[in-house]
Amino acid sequence: MEKSKANQTLPNAIYSVDFSSEKPRVAISSNGTIICSSELANASDEIHNALANPANKIIVCPPFKSIIISVLNPPPVSTAKQKKLIPSLLNIQLPFKLEECKYVFDKVGSKFIAQTIRNTELAETLSLASKQNIATKSVIGFIQTIWDAAANEAPSWSTESERALCIANNSSTLLVFGNNDTITATSIFNTSSSKEIIKRLKLNFKGDLSKTELFLAGEATSSILRELRDSSSPLGFVNVAKDPDYFVANACATNKNIDKFNFLSNSSKANRWDFMLSDKLKQKFAAMLLLASAFTIMTSAIINTKKKKIKQANLAQFNK
């Protein structure tokens, strides 16, 4: 819903345009607070003029299908060394060549969550923005952002439970799966059926959903929620976003660290030598990395076991 404040000069304003649904939406924040949201087609002239102004901070969320999530587990070395290994680890997971895409990543615990977009999909997103006269310099990998936003909006999300974020739109649905605070997988499909949502949740969480907590958002939220209630859903708990239609746009507009997920300015590039290797050598190198990681973990476990036995022996000797 638009507010009169949208027509004023706003301090630290962020204009977030969400192209992930059939009806593109815009949200505007000022100093981290949402002050205006609207379907792009119904936005005021003032908003359209602001979106056409390259001096404003304007970010664009691409369609769901454009982004691929990869969960990477580099060896337990320094963070600086881990970052250098990301291109090779990512390259073996992607269904296309690394040089054909842009990617950004963030470290969550001991893992790295990478978000990748193909150059062709990036060009299509920029074309969508251009057709709407949007002067953007930021196309965002928004999956990690909406995952964090769901956790902030629904504190009941237990860090010990299986969690799933569902953005259900009229013609497509995004499911993000995770445990604790970490994303483990994503699923995108061209329907907004509760039966399909439950089916994919069961596949990911091995059948039992009694401890699974679902956060639901998107333009089809009302119909999905009704279907879940009518079908005696096996889910442990369902949270609903405060503003389901604008959840993605709002989350991106209020994330103060959103710039680090910008494919256009912060996209990581593979190490130069990585492109010089043949595909077979890349696969061998990635396999070596995985073996090195496994060896390091195994060695660490053996050392810890020996330390524990020595400690127990010393304690037994002390108690004699």
PDB file of C-alpha atoms in Angstrom:
ATOM      1  CA  MET A   1       0.000   0.000   0.000  1.00  0.00           C
ATOM      2  CA  GLU A   2       1.412   3.362  -0.996  1.00  0.00           C
ATOM      3  CA  LYS A   3       1.934   6.126   1.493  1.00  0.00           C
ATOM      4  CA  SER A   4       2.339   9.861   0.996  1.00  0.00           C
ATOM      5  CA  LYS A   5       5.917   9.690   2.292  1.00  0.00           C
ATOM      6  CA  ALA A   6       6.883   7.977  -0.951  1.00  0.00           C
ATOM      7  CA  ASN A   7       6.610  11.303  -2.718  1.00  0.00           C
ATOM      8  CA  GLN A   8       9.174  13.008  -0.493  1.00  0.00           C
ATOM      9  CA  THR A   9      12.959  13.070  -0.640  1.00  0.00           C
ATOM     10  CA  LEU A  10      14.000  10.121   1.489  1.00  0.00           C
ATOM     11  CA  PRO A  11      17.246   9.748   3.448  1.00  0.00           C
ATOM     12  CA  ASN A  12      19.194   6.550   2.689  1.00  0.00           C
ATOM     13  CA  ALA A  13      16.386   5.307   0.460  1.00  0.00           C
ATOM     14  CA  ILE A  14      16.527   1.864  -1.183  1.00  0.00           C
ATOM     15  CA  TYR A  15      14.144   1.016  -4.039  1.00  0.00           C
ATOM     16  CA  SER A  16      13.667  -2.753  -4.333  1.00  0.00           C
ATOM     17  CA  VAL A  17      11.943  -4.187  -7.418  1.00  0.00           C
ATOM     18  CA  ASP A  18      10.849  -7.832  -7.272  1.00  0.00           C
ATOM     19  CA  PHE A  19      10.511  -9.622 -10.625  1.00  0.00           C
ATOM     20  CA  SER A  20      10.037 -13.058  -9.040  1.00  0.00           C
ATOM     21  CA  SER A  21       6.221 -12.993  -9.375  1.00  0.00           C
ATOM     22  CA  GLU A  22       3.842 -12.450 -12.281  1.00  0.00           C
ATOM     23  CA  LYS A  23       3.123  -8.945 -11.009  1.00  0.00           C
ATOM     24  CA  PRO A  24       6.408  -7.110 -10.363  1.00  0.00           C
ATOM     25  CA  ARG A  25       6.392  -5.249  -7.064  1.00  0.00           C
ATOM     26  CA  VAL A  26       8.359  -2.342  -5.644  1.00  0.00           C
ATOM     27  CA  ALA A  27       9.172  -1.590  -2.015  1.00  0.00           C
ATOM     28  CA  ILE A  28      10.866   1.557  -0.758  1.00  0.00           C
ATOM     29  CA  SER A  29      12.733   1.829   2.512  1.00  0.00           C
ATOM     30  CA  SER A  30      14.258   4.773   4.330  1.00  0.00           C
ATOM     31  CA  ASN A  31      16.832   4.181   7.055  1.00  0.00           C
ATOM     32  CA  GLY A  32      15.877   0.495   7.135  1.00  0.00           C
ATOM     33  CA  THR A  33      12.109   1.018   7.447  1.00  0.00           C
ATOM     34  CA  ILE A  34       9.564   0.242   4.716  1.00  0.00           C
ATOM     35  CA  ILE A  35       7.612   3.403   3.910  1.00  0.00           C
ATOM     36  CA  CYS A  36       5.941   2.398   0.663  1.00  0.00           C
ATOM     37  CA  SER A  37       5.077  -0.720  -1.343  1.00  0.00           C
ATOM     38  CA  SER A  38       3.085  -1.155  -4.534  1.00  0.00           C
ATOM     39  CA  GLU A  39       2.580  -3.303  -7.584  1.00  0.00           C
ATOM     40  CA  LEU A  40       4.860  -1.777 -10.188  1.00  0.00           C
ATOM     41  CA  ALA A  41       1.993  -1.350 -12.661  1.00  0.00           C
ATOM     42  CA  ASN A  42       0.012   0.664 -10.103  1.00  0.00           C
ATOM     43  CA  ALA A  43       2.886   2.711  -8.703  1.00  0.00           C
ATOM     44  CA  SER A  44       2.627   6.495  -8.723  1.00  0.00           C
ATOM     45  CA  ASP A  45       4.416   8.722 -11.232  1.00  0.00           C
ATOM     46  CA  GLU A  46       6.735   9.830  -8.438  1.00  0.00           C
ATOM     47  CA  ILE A  47       7.855   6.236  -7.855  1.00  0.00           C
ATOM     48  CA  HIS A  48       8.387   5.595 -11.570  1.00  0.00           C
ATOM     49  CA  ASN A  49      10.408   8.812 -11.833  1.00  0.00           C
ATOM     50  CA  ALA A  50      12.507   7.719  -8.856  1.00  0.00           C
ATOM     51  CA  LEU A  51      13.116   4.298 -10.439  1.00  0.00           C
ATOM     52  CA  ALA A  52      14.293   5.996 -13.642  1.00  0.00           C
ATOM     53  CA  ASN A  53      16.820   8.120 -11.761  1.00  0.00           C
ATOM     54  CA  PRO A  54      20.287   6.448 -11.783  1.00  0.00           C
ATOM     55  CA  ALA A  55      21.291   8.569  -8.776  1.00  0.00           C
ATOM     56  CA  ASN A  56      18.925   6.525  -6.575  1.00  0.00           C
ATOM     57  CA  LYS A  57      19.864   3.188  -5.028  1.00  0.00           C
ATOM     58  CA  ILE A  58      17.735   0.732  -6.989  1.00  0.00           C
ATOM     59  CA  ILE A  59      18.049  -3.038  -6.623  1.00  0.00           C
ATOM     60  CA  VAL A  60      16.357  -5.707  -8.729  1.00  0.00           C
ATOM     61  CA  CYS A  61      15.408  -9.265  -7.701  1.00  0.00           C
ATOM     62  CA  PRO A  62      15.460 -11.651 -10.690  1.00  0.00           C
ATOM     63  CA  PRO A  63      12.937 -14.466 -11.249  1.00  0.00           C
ATOM     64  CA  PHE A  64      13.321 -17.563  -9.026  1.00  0.00           C
ATOM     65  CA  LYS A  65      14.476 -19.773 -11.881  1.00  0.00           C
ATOM     66  CA  SER A  66      17.470 -17.534 -12.531  1.00  0.00           C
ATOM     67  CA  ILE A  67      19.291 -18.285  -9.276  1.00  0.00           C
ATOM     68  CA  ILE A  68      21.061 -21.534  -8.383  1.00  0.00           C
ATOM     69  CA  ILE A  69      21.999 -22.202  -4.763  1.00  0.00           C
ATOM     70  CA  SER A  70      25.126 -24.244  -3.954  1.00  0.00           C
ATOM     71  CA  VAL A  71      26.180 -25.290  -0.451  1.00  0.00           C
ATOM     72  CA  LEU A  72      29.978 -25.563  -0.369  1.00  0.00           C
ATOM     73  CA  ASN A  73      32.103 -27.309   2.266  1.00  0.00           C
ATOM     74  CA  PRO A  74      35.745 -26.262   1.846  1.00  0.00           C
ATOM     75  CA  PRO A  75      38.509 -27.873   3.929  1.00  0.00           C
ATOM     76  CA  PRO A  76      38.942 -26.486   7.474  1.00  0.00           C
ATOM     77  CA  VAL A  77      41.686 -23.986   6.617  1.00  0.00           C
ATOM     78  CA  SER A  78      41.728 -20.202   7.013  1.00  0.00           C
ATOM     79  CA  THR A  79      38.791 -18.246   5.584  1.00  0.00           C
ATOM     80  CA  ALA A  80      41.125 -16.496   3.131  1.00  0.00           C
ATOM     81  CA  LYS A  81      42.287 -19.864   1.751  1.00  0.00           C
ATOM     82  CA  GLN A  82      38.722 -21.197   1.680  1.00  0.00           C
ATOM     83  CA  LYS A  83      37.606 -18.265  -0.493  1.00  0.00           C
ATOM     84  CA  LYS A  84      40.332 -19.080  -3.011  1.00  0.00           C
ATOM     85  CA  LEU A  85      38.961 -22.627  -3.271  1.00  0.00           C
ATOM     86  CA  ILE A  86      35.344 -21.548  -3.846  1.00  0.00           C
ATOM     87  CA  PRO A  87      35.616 -21.313  -7.677  1.00  0.00           C
ATOM     88  CA  SER A  88      36.877 -24.890  -8.028  1.00  0.00           C
ATOM     89  CA  LEU A  89      34.344 -26.301  -5.553  1.00  0.00           C
ATOM     90  CA  LEU A  90      31.533 -24.389  -7.241  1.00  0.00           C
ATOM     91  CA  ASN A  91      32.641 -25.371 -10.729  1.00  0.00           C
ATOM     92  CA  ILE A  92      32.111 -29.079 -10.078  1.00  0.00           C
ATOM     93  CA  GLN A  93      28.546 -28.508  -8.792  1.00  0.00           C
ATOM     94  CA  LEU A  94      27.227 -26.247 -11.541  1.00  0.00           C
ATOM     95  CA  PRO A  95      25.476 -27.707 -14.602  1.00  0.00           C
ATOM     96  CA  PHE A  96      27.296 -25.190 -16.829  1.00  0.00           C
ATOM     97  CA  LYS A  97      30.752 -23.661 -17.123  1.00  0.00           C
ATOM     98  CA  LEU A  98      31.787 -21.195 -14.444  1.00  0.00           C
ATOM     99  CA  GLU A  99      32.767 -18.550 -17.001  1.00  0.00           C
ATOM    100  CA  GLU A 100      29.149 -18.520 -18.214  1.00  0.00           C
ATOM    101  CA  CYS A 101      27.863 -17.056 -14.971  1.00  0.00           C
ATOM    102  CA  LYS A 102      28.215 -14.552 -12.165  1.00  0.00           C
ATOM    103  CA  TYR A 103      28.150 -15.644  -8.544  1.00  0.00           C
ATOM    104  CA  VAL A 104      28.233 -14.254  -5.020  1.00  0.00           C
ATOM    105  CA  PHE A 105      28.690 -16.112  -1.751  1.00  0.00           C
ATOM    106  CA  ASP A 106      28.441 -15.707   1.980  1.00  0.00           C
ATOM    107  CA  LYS A 107      29.981 -17.730   4.804  1.00  0.00           C
ATOM    108  CA  VAL A 108      27.416 -19.233   7.195  1.00  0.00           C
ATOM    109  CA  GLY A 109      29.038 -21.183   9.998  1.00  0.00           C
ATOM    110  CA  SER A 110      31.611 -23.521   8.461  1.00  0.00           C
ATOM    111  CA  LYS A 111      29.866 -23.566   5.067  1.00  0.00           C
ATOM    112  CA  PHE A 112      29.639 -21.174   2.143  1.00  0.00           C
ATOM    113  CA  ILE A 113      26.291 -20.464   0.461  1.00  0.00           C
ATOM    114  CA  ALA A 114      26.879 -19.506  -3.179  1.00  0.00           C
ATOM    115  CA  GLN A 115      24.236 -17.930  -5.411  1.00  0.00           C
ATOM    116  CA  THR A 116      24.817 -18.180  -9.151  1.00  0.00           C
ATOM    117  CA  ILE A 117      23.132 -16.623 -12.169  1.00  0.00           C
ATOM    118  CA  ARG A 118      23.938 -17.400 -15.792  1.00  0.00           C
ATOM    119  CA  ASN A 119      24.986 -14.441 -17.914  1.00  0.00           C
ATOM    120  CA  THR A 120      22.004 -15.028 -20.206  1.00  0.00           C
ATOM    121  CA  GLU A 121      19.566 -14.939 -17.256  1.00  0.00           C
ATOM    122  CA  LEU A 122      21.268 -11.799 -15.938  1.00  0.00           C
ATOM    123  CA  ALA A 123      20.842 -10.135 -19.329  1.00  0.00           C
ATOM    124  CA  GLU A 124      17.142 -11.092 -19.355  1.00  0.00           C
ATOM    125  CA  THR A 125      16.652  -9.564 -15.895  1.00  0.00           C
ATOM    126  CA  LEU A 126      18.339  -6.332 -16.997  1.00  0.00           C
ATOM    127  CA  SER A 127      16.087  -6.332 -20.053  1.00  0.00           C
ATOM    128  CA  LEU A 128      13.004  -6.639 -17.810  1.00  0.00           C
ATOM    129  CA  ALA A 129      14.228  -3.645 -15.806  1.00  0.00           C
ATOM    130  CA  SER A 130      14.997  -1.635 -18.929  1.00  0.00           C
ATOM    131  CA  LYS A 131      11.506  -2.229 -20.348  1.00  0.00           C
ATOM    132  CA  GLN A 132      10.094  -0.755 -17.127  1.00  0.00           C
ATOM    133  CA  ASN A 133      12.519   2.206 -17.374  1.00  0.00           C
ATOM    134  CA  ILE A 134      14.338   1.136 -14.208  1.00  0.00           C
ATOM    135  CA  ALA A 135      17.874   2.500 -13.914  1.00  0.00           C
ATOM    136  CA  THR A 136      19.440  -0.228 -11.816  1.00  0.00           C
ATOM    137  CA  LYS A 137      23.062  -1.066 -11.102  1.00  0.00           C
ATOM    138  CA  SER A 138      22.187  -3.944  -8.790  1.00  0.00           C
ATOM    139  CA  VAL A 139      20.767  -7.378  -9.617  1.00  0.00           C
ATOM    140  CA  ILE A 140      20.583  -9.251  -6.341  1.00  0.00           C
ATOM    141  CA  GLY A 141      21.037 -12.839  -5.285  1.00  0.00           C
ATOM    142  CA  PHE A 142      18.219 -12.656  -2.741  1.00  0.00           C
ATOM    143  CA  ILE A 143      17.819 -16.236  -1.449  1.00  0.00           C
ATOM    144  CA  GLN A 144      20.036 -15.822   1.625  1.00  0.00           C
ATOM    145  CA  THR A 145      18.384 -12.448   2.330  1.00  0.00           C
ATOM    146  CA  ILE A 146      14.830 -13.817   2.409  1.00  0.00           C
ATOM    147  CA  TRP A 147      15.963 -16.815   4.490  1.00  0.00           C
ATOM    148  CA  ASP A 148      17.394 -14.456   7.110  1.00  0.00           C
ATOM    149  CA  ALA A 149      14.336 -12.186   6.893  1.00  0.00           C
ATOM    150  CA  ALA A 150      12.011 -15.120   7.609  1.00  0.00           C
ATOM    151  CA  ALA A 151      14.038 -16.028  10.699  1.00  0.00           C
ATOM    152  CA  ASN A 152      13.880 -12.419  11.917  1.00  0.00           C
ATOM    153  CA  GLU A 153      10.140 -12.128  11.306  1.00  0.00           C
ATOM    154  CA  ALA A 154       9.269 -15.469  12.922  1.00  0.00           C
ATOM    155  CA  PRO A 155      11.434 -15.936  16.038  1.00  0.00           C
ATOM    156  CA  SER A 156       9.497 -19.145  16.757  1.00  0.00           C
ATOM    157  CA  TRP A 157      11.606 -20.780  14.058  1.00  0.00           C
ATOM    158  CA  SER A 158      13.554 -23.135  16.289  1.00  0.00           C
ATOM    159  CA  THR A 159      17.262 -23.456  15.636  1.00  0.00           C
ATOM    160  CA  GLU A 160      16.918 -27.157  16.390  1.00  0.00           C
ATOM    161  CA  SER A 161      14.172 -27.933  13.883  1.00  0.00           C
ATOM    162  CA  GLU A 162      13.968 -28.555  10.168  1.00  0.00           C
ATOM    163  CA  ARG A 163      12.979 -25.332   8.456  1.00  0.00           C
ATOM    164  CA  ALA A 164      11.509 -24.484   5.083  1.00  0.00           C
ATOM    165  CA  LEU A 165      10.753 -21.155   3.447  1.00  0.00           C
ATOM    166  CA  CYS A 166       8.028 -21.190   0.797  1.00  0.00           C
ATOM    167  CA  ILE A 167       7.408 -18.293  -1.597  1.00  0.00           C
ATOM    168  CA  ALA A 168       4.217 -19.365  -3.377  1.00  0.00           C
ATOM    169  CA  ASN A 169       3.189 -17.271  -6.361  1.00  0.00           C
ATOM    170  CA  ASN A 170       0.305 -17.947  -8.715  1.00  0.00           C
ATOM    171  CA  SER A 171       2.364 -19.775 -11.337  1.00  0.00           C
ATOM    172  CA  SER A 172       5.584 -20.743  -9.567  1.00  0.00           C
ATOM    173  CA  THR A 173       6.848 -21.678  -6.111  1.00  0.00           C
ATOM    174  CA  LEU A 174      10.241 -21.425  -4.435  1.00  0.00           C
ATOM    175  CA  LEU A 175      11.076 -23.764  -1.559  1.00  0.00           C
ATOM    176  CA  VAL A 176      14.221 -23.182   0.502  1.00  0.00           C
ATOM    177  CA  PHE A 177      15.179 -26.003   2.868  1.00  0.00           C
ATOM    178  CA  GLY A 178      17.451 -25.787   5.880  1.00  0.00           C
ATOM    179  CA  ASN A 179      18.510 -26.992   9.283  1.00  0.00           C
ATOM    180  CA  ASN A 180      19.408 -24.647  12.103  1.00  0.00           C
ATOM    181  CA  ASP A 181      20.507 -21.378  10.444  1.00  0.00           C
ATOM    182  CA  THR A 182      21.909 -22.916   7.253  1.00  0.00           C
ATOM    183  CA  ILE A 183      20.312 -23.369   3.837  1.00  0.00           C
ATOM    184  CA  THR A 184      20.726 -26.930   2.576  1.00  0.00           C
ATOM    185  CA  ALA A 185      18.821 -26.936  -0.740  1.00  0.00           C
ATOM    186  CA  THR A 186      16.236 -25.186  -2.898  1.00  0.00           C
ATOM    187  CA  SER A 187      13.437 -26.354  -5.180  1.00  0.00           C
ATOM    188  CA  ILE A 188      11.545 -24.379  -7.828  1.00  0.00           C
ATOM    189  CA  PHE A 189       8.440 -25.641  -9.627  1.00  0.00           C
ATOM    190  CA  ASN A 190       5.751 -24.198 -11.863  1.00  0.00           C
ATOM    191  CA  THR A 191       2.689 -24.559  -9.660  1.00  0.00           C
ATOM    192  CA  SER A 192       1.276 -23.242  -6.413  1.00  0.00           C
ATOM    193  CA  SER A 193      -0.252 -26.486  -5.118  1.00  0.00           C
ATOM    194  CA  SER A 194      -0.072 -27.380  -1.429  1.00  0.00           C
ATOM    195  CA  LYS A 195       0.089 -31.069  -2.407  1.00  0.00           C
ATOM    196  CA  GLU A 196       3.249 -30.445  -4.413  1.00  0.00           C
ATOM    197  CA  ILE A 197       4.724 -28.399  -1.571  1.00  0.00           C
ATOM    198  CA  ILE A 198       4.076 -31.212   0.950  1.00  0.00           C
ATOM    199  CA  LYS A 199       5.422 -33.804  -1.502  1.00  0.00           C
ATOM    200  CA  ARG A 200       8.720 -31.932  -1.917  1.00  0.00           C
ATOM    201  CA  LEU A 201       9.016 -31.248   1.797  1.00  0.00           C
ATOM    202  CA  LYS A 202       8.635 -34.984   2.490  1.00  0.00           C
ATOM    203  CA  LEU A 203      11.268 -35.842  -0.114  1.00  0.00           C
ATOM    204  CA  ASN A 204      13.733 -33.386   1.395  1.00  0.00           C
ATOM    205  CA  PHE A 205      13.042 -34.162   5.062  1.00  0.00           C
ATOM    206  CA  LYS A 206      12.763 -37.959   4.637  1.00  0.00           C
ATOM    207  CA  GLY A 207       8.995 -38.252   5.127  1.00  0.00           C
ATOM    208  CA  ASP A 208       8.370 -37.058   8.684  1.00  0.00           C
ATOM    209  CA  LEU A 209       7.236 -33.407   8.821  1.00  0.00           C
ATOM    210  CA  SER A 210       6.096 -33.345  12.456  1.00  0.00           C
ATOM    211  CA  LYS A 211       9.137 -31.280  13.427  1.00  0.00           C
ATOM    212  CA  THR A 212       9.241 -29.180  10.262  1.00  0.00           C
ATOM    213  CA  GLU A 213       8.462 -25.472  10.504  1.00  0.00           C
ATOM    214  CA  LEU A 214       7.268 -23.723   7.340  1.00  0.00           C
ATOM    215  CA  PHE A 215       7.407 -19.988   6.676  1.00  0.00           C
ATOM    216  CA  LEU A 216       4.901 -19.055   3.992  1.00  0.00           C
ATOM    217  CA  ALA A 217       4.880 -15.948   1.769  1.00  0.00           C
ATOM    218  CA  GLY A 218       4.030 -14.941  -1.805  1.00  0.00           C
ATOM    219  CA  GLU A 219       0.926 -13.853  -3.673  1.00  0.00           C
ATOM    220  CA  ALA A 220      -0.709 -17.312  -3.390  1.00  0.00           C
ATOM    221  CA  THR A 221      -0.266 -17.470   0.406  1.00  0.00           C
ATOM    222  CA  SER A 222      -3.988 -17.315   1.251  1.00  0.00           C
ATOM    223  CA  SER A 223      -4.973 -20.181  -1.050  1.00  0.00           C
ATOM    224  CA  ILE A 224      -2.019 -22.355   0.009  1.00  0.00           C
ATOM    225  CA  LEU A 225      -2.753 -21.760   3.692  1.00  0.00           C
ATOM    226  CA  ARG A 226      -6.401 -22.685   3.171  1.00  0.00           C
ATOM    227  CA  GLU A 227      -5.432 -25.879   1.354  1.00  0.00           C
ATOM    228  CA  LEU A 228      -3.006 -26.830   4.132  1.00  0.00           C
ATOM    229  CA  ARG A 229      -5.700 -26.360   6.781  1.00  0.00           C
ATOM    230  CA  ASP A 230      -8.308 -28.299   4.799  1.00  0.00           C
ATOM    231  CA  SER A 231      -5.953 -31.222   4.205  1.00  0.00           C
ATOM    232  CA  SER A 232      -4.899 -31.679   7.841  1.00  0.00           C
ATOM    233  CA  SER A 233      -1.309 -30.743   7.050  1.00  0.00           C
ATOM    234  CA  PRO A 234       1.374 -32.960   8.658  1.00  0.00           C
ATOM    235  CA  LEU A 235       3.589 -29.914   9.202  1.00  0.00           C
ATOM    236  CA  GLY A 236       4.705 -29.169  12.736  1.00  0.00           C
ATOM    237  CA  PHE A 237       4.097 -25.439  12.463  1.00  0.00           C
ATOM    238  CA  VAL A 238       3.303 -22.839   9.797  1.00  0.00           C
ATOM    239  CA  ASN A 239       4.331 -19.174  10.029  1.00  0.00           C
ATOM    240  CA  VAL A 240       2.811 -16.621   7.646  1.00  0.00           C
ATOM    241  CA  ALA A 241       4.640 -13.472   6.562  1.00  0.00           C
ATOM    242  CA  LYS A 242       3.208 -10.191   7.805  1.00  0.00           C
ATOM    243  CA  ASP A 243       3.028  -8.879   4.241  1.00  0.00           C
ATOM    244  CA  PRO A 244       3.112 -12.010   2.028  1.00  0.00           C
ATOM    245  CA  ASP A 245       2.830 -10.305  -1.370  1.00  0.00           C
ATOM    246  CA  TYR A 246       5.737  -7.957  -0.684  1.00  0.00           C
ATOM    247  CA  PHE A 247       7.909 -10.217   1.456  1.00  0.00           C
ATOM    248  CA  VAL A 248      10.756 -10.532  -1.091  1.00  0.00           C
ATOM    249  CA  ALA A 249      10.775  -6.842  -2.044  1.00  0.00           C
ATOM    250  CA  ASN A 250      10.571  -5.737   1.597  1.00  0.00           C
ATOM    251  CA  ALA A 251      13.348  -8.097   2.731  1.00  0.00           C
ATOM    252  CA  CYS A 252      15.753  -6.794   0.095  1.00  0.00           C
ATOM    253  CA  ALA A 253      14.853  -3.143   0.680  1.00  0.00           C
ATOM    254  CA  THR A 254      15.615  -3.406   4.402  1.00  0.00           C
ATOM    255  CA  ASN A 255      18.806  -5.489   4.276  1.00  0.00           C
ATOM    256  CA  LYS A 256      21.657  -3.087   5.075  1.00  0.00           C
ATOM    257  CA  ASN A 257      24.179  -5.598   3.698  1.00  0.00           C
ATOM    258  CA  ILE A 258      22.345  -6.232   0.424  1.00  0.00           C
ATOM    259  CA  ASP A 259      25.191  -4.816  -1.701  1.00  0.00           C
ATOM    260  CA  LYS A 260      27.386  -7.854  -1.073  1.00  0.00           C
ATOM    261  CA  PHE A 261      24.887  -9.963  -3.034  1.00  0.00           C
ATOM    262  CA  ASN A 262      25.006  -7.748  -6.135  1.00  0.00           C
ATOM    263  CA  PHE A 263      25.865  -9.853  -9.199  1.00  0.00           C
ATOM    264  CA  LEU A 264      26.872  -6.734 -11.162  1.00  0.00           C
ATOM    265  CA  SER A 265      29.499  -5.335  -8.811  1.00  0.00           C
ATOM    266  CA  ASN A 266      30.511  -8.024  -6.307  1.00  0.00           C
ATOM    267  CA  SER A 267      30.369 -11.147  -8.424  1.00  0.00           C
ATOM    268  CA  SER A 268      33.406 -13.272  -7.687  1.00  0.00           C
ATOM    269  CA  LYS A 269      35.613 -14.348 -10.526  1.00  0.00           C
ATOM    270  CA  ALA A 270      37.279 -17.707 -10.755  1.00  0.00           C
ATOM    271  CA  ASN A 271      41.026 -17.817 -10.260  1.00  0.00           C
ATOM    272  CA  ARG A 272      42.749 -17.298 -13.584  1.00  0.00           C
ATOM    273  CA  TRP A 273      44.400 -20.717 -13.503  1.00  0.00           C
ATOM    274  CA  ASP A 274      41.009 -22.381 -13.058  1.00  0.00           C
ATOM    275  CA  PHE A 275      40.010 -21.494 -16.615  1.00  0.00           C
ATOM    276  CA  MET A 276      43.317 -22.830 -17.958  1.00  0.00           C
ATOM    277  CA  LEU A 277      42.603 -26.328 -16.654  1.00  0.00           C
ATOM    278  CA  SER A 278      40.728 -28.889 -18.735  1.00  0.00           C
ATOM    279  CA  ASP A 279      37.394 -30.126 -17.411  1.00  0.00           C
ATOM    280  CA  LYS A 280      38.964 -33.497 -16.479  1.00  0.00           C
ATOM    281  CA  LEU A 281      41.750 -31.814 -14.539  1.00  0.00           C
ATOM    282  CA  LYS A 282      39.226 -29.580 -12.784  1.00  0.00           C
ATOM    283  CA  GLN A 283      37.254 -32.634 -11.697  1.00  0.00           C
ATOM    284  CA  LYS A 284      40.429 -34.369 -10.473  1.00  0.00           C
ATOM    285  CA  PHE A 285      41.474 -31.248  -8.558  1.00  0.00           C
ATOM    286  CA  ALA A 286      38.031 -30.898  -6.949  1.00  0.00           C
ATOM    287  CA  ALA A 287      38.144 -34.589  -5.976  1.00  0.00           C
ATOM    288  CA  MET A 288      41.568 -34.047  -4.414  1.00  0.00           C
ATOM    289  CA  LEU A 289      40.150 -31.135  -2.405  1.00  0.00           C
ATOM    290  CA  LEU A 290      37.334 -33.311  -1.101  1.00  0.00           C
ATOM    291  CA  LEU A 291      39.763 -36.078  -0.152  1.00  0.00           C
ATOM    292  CA  ALA A 292      42.026 -33.573   1.585  1.00  0.00           C
ATOM    293  CA  SER A 293      39.048 -32.250   3.504  1.00  0.00           C
ATOM    294  CA  ALA A 294      38.002 -35.768   4.553  1.00  0.00           C
ATOM    295  CA  PHE A 295      41.571 -36.629   5.599  1.00  0.00           C
ATOM    296  CA  THR A 296      41.830 -33.447   7.678  1.00  0.00           C
ATOM    297  CA  ILE A 297      38.533 -34.160   9.440  1.00  0.00           C
ATOM    298  CA  MET A 298      39.507 -37.810  10.085  1.00  0.00           C
ATOM    299  CA  THR A 299      42.932 -36.821  11.452  1.00  0.00           C
ATOM    300  CA  SER A 300      41.339 -34.228  13.709  1.00  0.00           C
ATOM    301  CA  ALA A 301      38.893 -36.840  15.056  1.00  0.00           C
ATOM    302  CA  ILE A 302      41.739 -39.304  15.791  1.00  0.00           C
ATOM    303  CA  ILE A 303      43.754 -36.629  17.610  1.00  0.00           C
ATOM    304  CA  ASN A 304      40.725 -35.584  19.666  1.00  0.00           C
ATOM    305  CA  THR A 305      40.035 -39.240  20.587  1.00  0.00           C
ATOM    306  CA  LYS A 306      43.628 -39.726  21.714  1.00  0.00           C
ATOM    307  CA  LYS A 307      43.509 -36.529  23.771  1.00  0.00           C
ATOM    308  CA  LYS A 308      40.309 -37.720  25.407  1.00  0.00           C
ATOM    309  CA  LYS A 309      41.849 -41.117  26.298  1.00  0.00           C
ATOM    310  CA  ILE A 310      44.961 -39.455  27.760  1.00  0.00           C
ATOM    311  CA  LYS A 311      42.775 -37.116  29.803  1.00  0.00           C
ATOM    312  CA  GLN A 312      40.709 -40.033  31.098  1.00  0.00           C
ATOM    313  CA  ALA A 313      43.886 -42.005  31.978  1.00  0.00           C
ATOM    314  CA  ASN A 314      45.352 -39.024  33.830  1.00  0.00           C
ATOM    315  CA  LEU A 315      42.076 -38.555  35.702  1.00  0.00           C
ATOM    316  CA  ALA A 316      41.990 -42.258  36.676  1.00  0.00           C
ATOM    317  CA  GLN A 317      45.591 -42.049  37.878  1.00  0.00           C
ATOM    318  CA  PHE A 318      44.777 -38.943  39.913  1.00  0.00           C
ATOM    319  CA  ASN A 319      41.773 -40.604  41.584  1.00  0.00           C
ATOM    320  CA  LYS A 320      43.783 -43.669  42.755  1.00  0.00           C
TER     321      LYS A 320
END
